[in-house]
Coordinates of C-alpha atoms in Angstrom, one line a residue:
M1 CA 145.8 184.7 181.8
Q2 CA 145.9 187.2 183.6
I3 CA 147.2 187.5 187.1
K4 CA 146.6 190.3 189.6
K5 CA 148.5 190.6 192.9
I6 CA 145.8 191.7 195.7
N7 CA 146.6 192.2 199.4
Q8 CA 147.8 188.3 200.4
G9 CA 146.9 186.9 197.2
C10 CA 146.1 187.5 193.8
I11 CA 143.3 187.1 191.7
A12 CA 143.6 185.1 188.2
T13 CA 141.5 186.2 184.6
T14 CA 140.6 185.3 181.4
K15 CA 139.4 187.4 178.7
A16 CA 135.5 186.5 179.7
C17 CA 136.4 188.6 183.0
P18 CA 134.5 191.9 183.4
A19 CA 136.4 194.2 184.8
P20 CA 137.1 195.4 187.2
I21 CA 136.6 192.5 189.6
E22 CA 137.1 191.9 193.3
P23 CA 137.6 189.5 195.9
Q24 CA 133.9 189.9 197.5
W25 CA 132.7 188.4 194.4
F26 CA 133.8 185.1 194.8
T27 CA 131.8 185.1 198.3
H28 CA 128.2 183.7 198.7
A29 CA 126.8 187.0 200.4
Y30 CA 128.2 189.3 197.8
W31 CA 125.9 187.7 195.2
Q32 CA 123.2 187.0 197.8
Q33 CA 122.7 190.9 199.2
R34 CA 122.3 191.5 195.1
E35 CA 119.9 188.9 195.4
A36 CA 121.6 187.1 192.0
I37 CA 121.8 183.7 193.6
T38 CA 120.0 181.7 190.9
G39 CA 120.0 178.2 192.7
S40 CA 123.0 175.3 194.3
S41 CA 124.2 171.9 193.9
R42 CA 124.9 170.5 197.0
G43 CA 127.4 167.4 197.1
R44 CA 129.9 167.3 200.4
Y45 CA 129.7 170.9 200.1
I46 CA 127.4 173.5 198.0
T47 CA 128.2 175.0 194.7
W48 CA 127.0 178.2 194.1
F49 CA 124.8 179.3 190.7
L50 CA 124.5 183.3 190.5
Q51 CA 123.6 185.7 187.8
Y52 CA 126.1 188.7 186.7
E53 CA 124.3 191.1 184.0
Q54 CA 123.4 188.7 181.4
Q55 CA 125.2 185.7 181.9
D56 CA 124.7 182.5 184.5
W57 CA 127.7 181.6 186.2
V58 CA 129.2 178.7 189.2
L59 CA 131.3 180.2 192.3
R60 CA 133.1 177.2 193.7
H61 CA 135.3 176.8 196.7
Y62 CA 138.2 174.4 197.5
Y63 CA 138.0 171.6 199.7
R64 CA 139.8 169.3 200.7
G65 CA 138.9 165.2 200.8
G66 CA 140.2 162.5 202.6
L67 CA 141.9 162.4 206.0
I68 CA 143.6 165.3 205.1
E69 CA 140.5 167.2 205.3
K70 CA 140.1 166.1 209.3
L71 CA 143.1 168.6 210.1
S72 CA 142.0 171.6 207.6
K73 CA 138.9 171.7 205.3
D74 CA 139.8 173.9 202.9
A75 CA 144.0 175.4 203.8
Y76 CA 146.2 174.5 201.3
L77 CA 150.2 174.9 201.3
F78 CA 151.4 177.6 199.2
T79 CA 154.2 177.0 197.0
G80 CA 153.7 179.8 193.8
Y81 CA 150.5 181.1 192.4
H82 CA 150.9 178.9 189.2
K83 CA 150.8 176.1 191.3
T84 CA 147.5 177.1 193.7
R85 CA 144.7 174.5 192.8
A86 CA 142.5 177.4 191.2
V87 CA 144.6 179.6 189.3
A88 CA 145.4 175.9 187.5
E89 CA 142.3 175.1 187.3
L90 CA 141.6 178.2 185.4
Q91 CA 144.6 177.9 183.4
L92 CA 143.8 174.8 182.1
L93 CA 140.2 175.7 181.5
E94 CA 141.2 178.4 179.3
Q95 CA 143.5 176.5 177.3
L96 CA 141.1 173.6 176.7
Y97 CA 138.2 176.2 175.9
D98 CA 139.9 178.3 173.4
E99 CA 141.3 174.1 171.8
G100 CA 137.4 174.0 171.2
F101 CA 136.8 170.6 173.9
P102 CA 133.6 170.7 175.5
V103 CA 134.5 172.4 178.7
P104 CA 132.4 175.4 180.6
E105 CA 134.3 178.8 179.6
P106 CA 136.5 179.7 182.8
V107 CA 135.9 183.4 184.1
A108 CA 138.1 184.1 187.1
A109 CA 139.7 182.5 190.4
L110 CA 140.9 184.0 193.8
V111 CA 144.1 183.2 196.1
Q112 CA 143.8 184.0 199.5
R113 CA 146.7 183.9 201.2
S114 CA 147.4 182.9 205.0
G115 CA 151.1 182.5 205.8
I116 CA 152.1 179.6 204.6
H117 CA 148.7 178.8 203.7
Y118 CA 146.1 179.4 201.1
R119 CA 142.6 179.1 200.1
A120 CA 140.8 179.7 197.1
D121 CA 137.8 179.8 194.6
I122 CA 136.7 180.1 191.1
L123 CA 134.1 182.0 189.1
I124 CA 132.9 180.0 185.6
K125 CA 130.4 180.6 183.2
R126 CA 127.4 177.9 183.8
I127 CA 126.4 175.8 180.6
H128 CA 123.0 176.3 180.4
G129 CA 120.4 173.6 180.5
A130 CA 122.6 171.5 181.2
Q131 CA 122.6 168.3 184.2
D132 CA 125.0 166.3 185.9
L133 CA 124.5 162.8 184.4
V134 CA 123.3 160.8 187.4
A135 CA 120.1 163.0 187.0
A136 CA 119.9 162.2 183.0
L137 CA 120.1 158.7 183.8
M138 CA 116.6 158.9 185.3
Q139 CA 115.9 158.5 181.5
P140 CA 117.5 156.3 179.5
L141 CA 120.0 156.9 176.7
S142 CA 120.2 156.0 173.2
P143 CA 123.6 153.5 172.2
D144 CA 124.1 155.9 170.1
E145 CA 124.8 159.3 172.6
W146 CA 126.8 156.0 175.1
Q147 CA 128.8 155.6 172.0
S148 CA 129.3 159.4 171.3
L149 CA 130.1 159.8 175.6
G150 CA 133.0 157.6 175.0
A151 CA 134.2 159.4 172.2
C152 CA 134.1 162.4 173.7
I153 CA 136.2 160.7 176.8
A154 CA 139.0 159.5 174.3
Q155 CA 139.1 163.3 172.3
F156 CA 140.1 164.3 175.9
H157 CA 142.7 161.2 176.3
Q158 CA 144.1 161.9 172.7
R159 CA 145.0 165.3 174.0
G160 CA 146.8 164.1 176.8
V161 CA 144.4 165.2 179.1
Y162 CA 144.2 163.9 183.0
H163 CA 140.8 164.4 184.5
A164 CA 141.6 163.9 188.2
D165 CA 138.1 162.4 188.7
L166 CA 136.6 161.7 186.2
N167 CA 132.9 160.6 187.7
A168 CA 129.0 160.4 186.5
K169 CA 128.7 163.8 188.0
N170 CA 131.4 165.8 186.8
I171 CA 130.1 165.0 183.3
L172 CA 127.5 167.1 182.2
L173 CA 124.9 166.7 179.4
A174 CA 122.9 169.4 177.4
E175 CA 121.1 169.2 174.0
K176 CA 123.2 165.9 172.7
Q177 CA 126.3 167.4 174.0
F178 CA 128.3 166.1 176.7
Y179 CA 130.8 168.2 178.7
L180 CA 133.5 167.3 181.5
I181 CA 133.9 169.5 184.1
D182 CA 135.8 170.1 187.2
F183 CA 139.2 170.2 186.6
D184 CA 140.4 170.4 190.1
R185 CA 144.3 168.6 190.1
G186 CA 143.7 168.1 186.5
T187 CA 146.4 168.5 183.9
I188 CA 147.9 167.6 180.2
K189 CA 150.2 165.3 179.9
T190 CA 151.5 162.5 178.0
P191 CA 148.6 159.7 176.2
Q192 CA 149.3 156.8 177.9
A193 CA 147.0 153.5 178.1
K194 CA 148.2 153.3 182.0
W195 CA 146.3 156.5 183.0
Q196 CA 143.8 156.2 180.4
Q197 CA 142.7 152.9 181.8
S198 CA 143.0 154.0 185.0
N199 CA 140.6 157.5 184.0
L200 CA 137.8 154.7 182.7
D201 CA 137.9 152.2 185.1
R202 CA 137.5 155.1 187.2
L203 CA 133.8 155.9 185.9
L204 CA 132.8 152.7 185.6
R205 CA 133.3 152.1 189.9
S206 CA 131.3 155.8 190.1
F207 CA 128.2 154.5 187.7
N208 CA 128.1 151.2 189.5
K209 CA 128.4 153.0 193.0
E210 CA 125.3 155.7 191.9
K211 CA 123.2 152.3 190.5
N212 CA 123.5 151.1 193.8
K213 CA 122.5 154.2 195.6
Q214 CA 119.3 154.5 192.9
P215 CA 118.8 151.5 191.5
Q216 CA 116.5 153.4 189.1
L217 CA 119.2 154.6 187.6
H218 CA 119.4 153.6 183.8
F219 CA 123.1 152.3 183.6
S220 CA 123.7 148.6 182.5
A221 CA 126.9 146.6 181.1
E222 CA 125.7 146.8 177.7
N223 CA 125.7 151.0 178.1
W224 CA 129.1 150.7 179.1
Q225 CA 130.1 148.8 176.2
D226 CA 128.4 150.8 174.4
L227 CA 130.7 153.4 175.6
L228 CA 134.1 151.9 175.6
K229 CA 132.7 151.5 171.9
G230 CA 133.0 154.9 171.0
Y231 CA 135.4 155.3 173.0
R232 CA 138.0 152.7 170.8
A233 CA 136.8 153.8 167.8
Q234 CA 137.7 157.4 168.4
M235 CA 141.1 156.2 170.0
A236 CA 141.5 154.5 166.3
R237 CA 141.1 157.7 165.0
S238 CA 144.6 159.0 166.1

């Protein structure tokens, strides 16, 4: 990863980033003017899908959550470029992608300072044919697929990868392969059962929450046990 200082901020780039890249690349308006917006994903906020040459990218702005959101929607305290949410996530994704983990390939990140605060955006490559697990569960997964998902999560845990928001929408499925996305606030730490179990508990709460919202979702206690079976089998190989 390389960091280039710009007026009131920086752009961090990976080897996947075309040169040169400018701050306006991190705005929806820039791509809309070029008729390069191919879609969007709407949650609390909008994530944009766009096309650059023959590549499909994802553009995401960083927004705050929780009670602090009422004070500031997207401004964070600046304590150094490497500590910003965008640069930290870009660096983690680059490391995991280079190590062969199923994560999106990162492209670049923008940090724009304003006094003691900053705002940020990230560009990553879109995973072709992928849908999030909530959408995928409109159809049932096989026991082997649930076990495969459990093994996938275990591989991240064995590496010490802590995903701060492991939920059903941050897991993608494409051609029988599971991917983890959105590593905002993620980190690599010493593998420990406590935080690993907390990750799993968070994921289970997510499944149950989505099931309550959409009773037709194909998720059951048996599915969860299959996931755990795959997880434990993979962890036993460490």
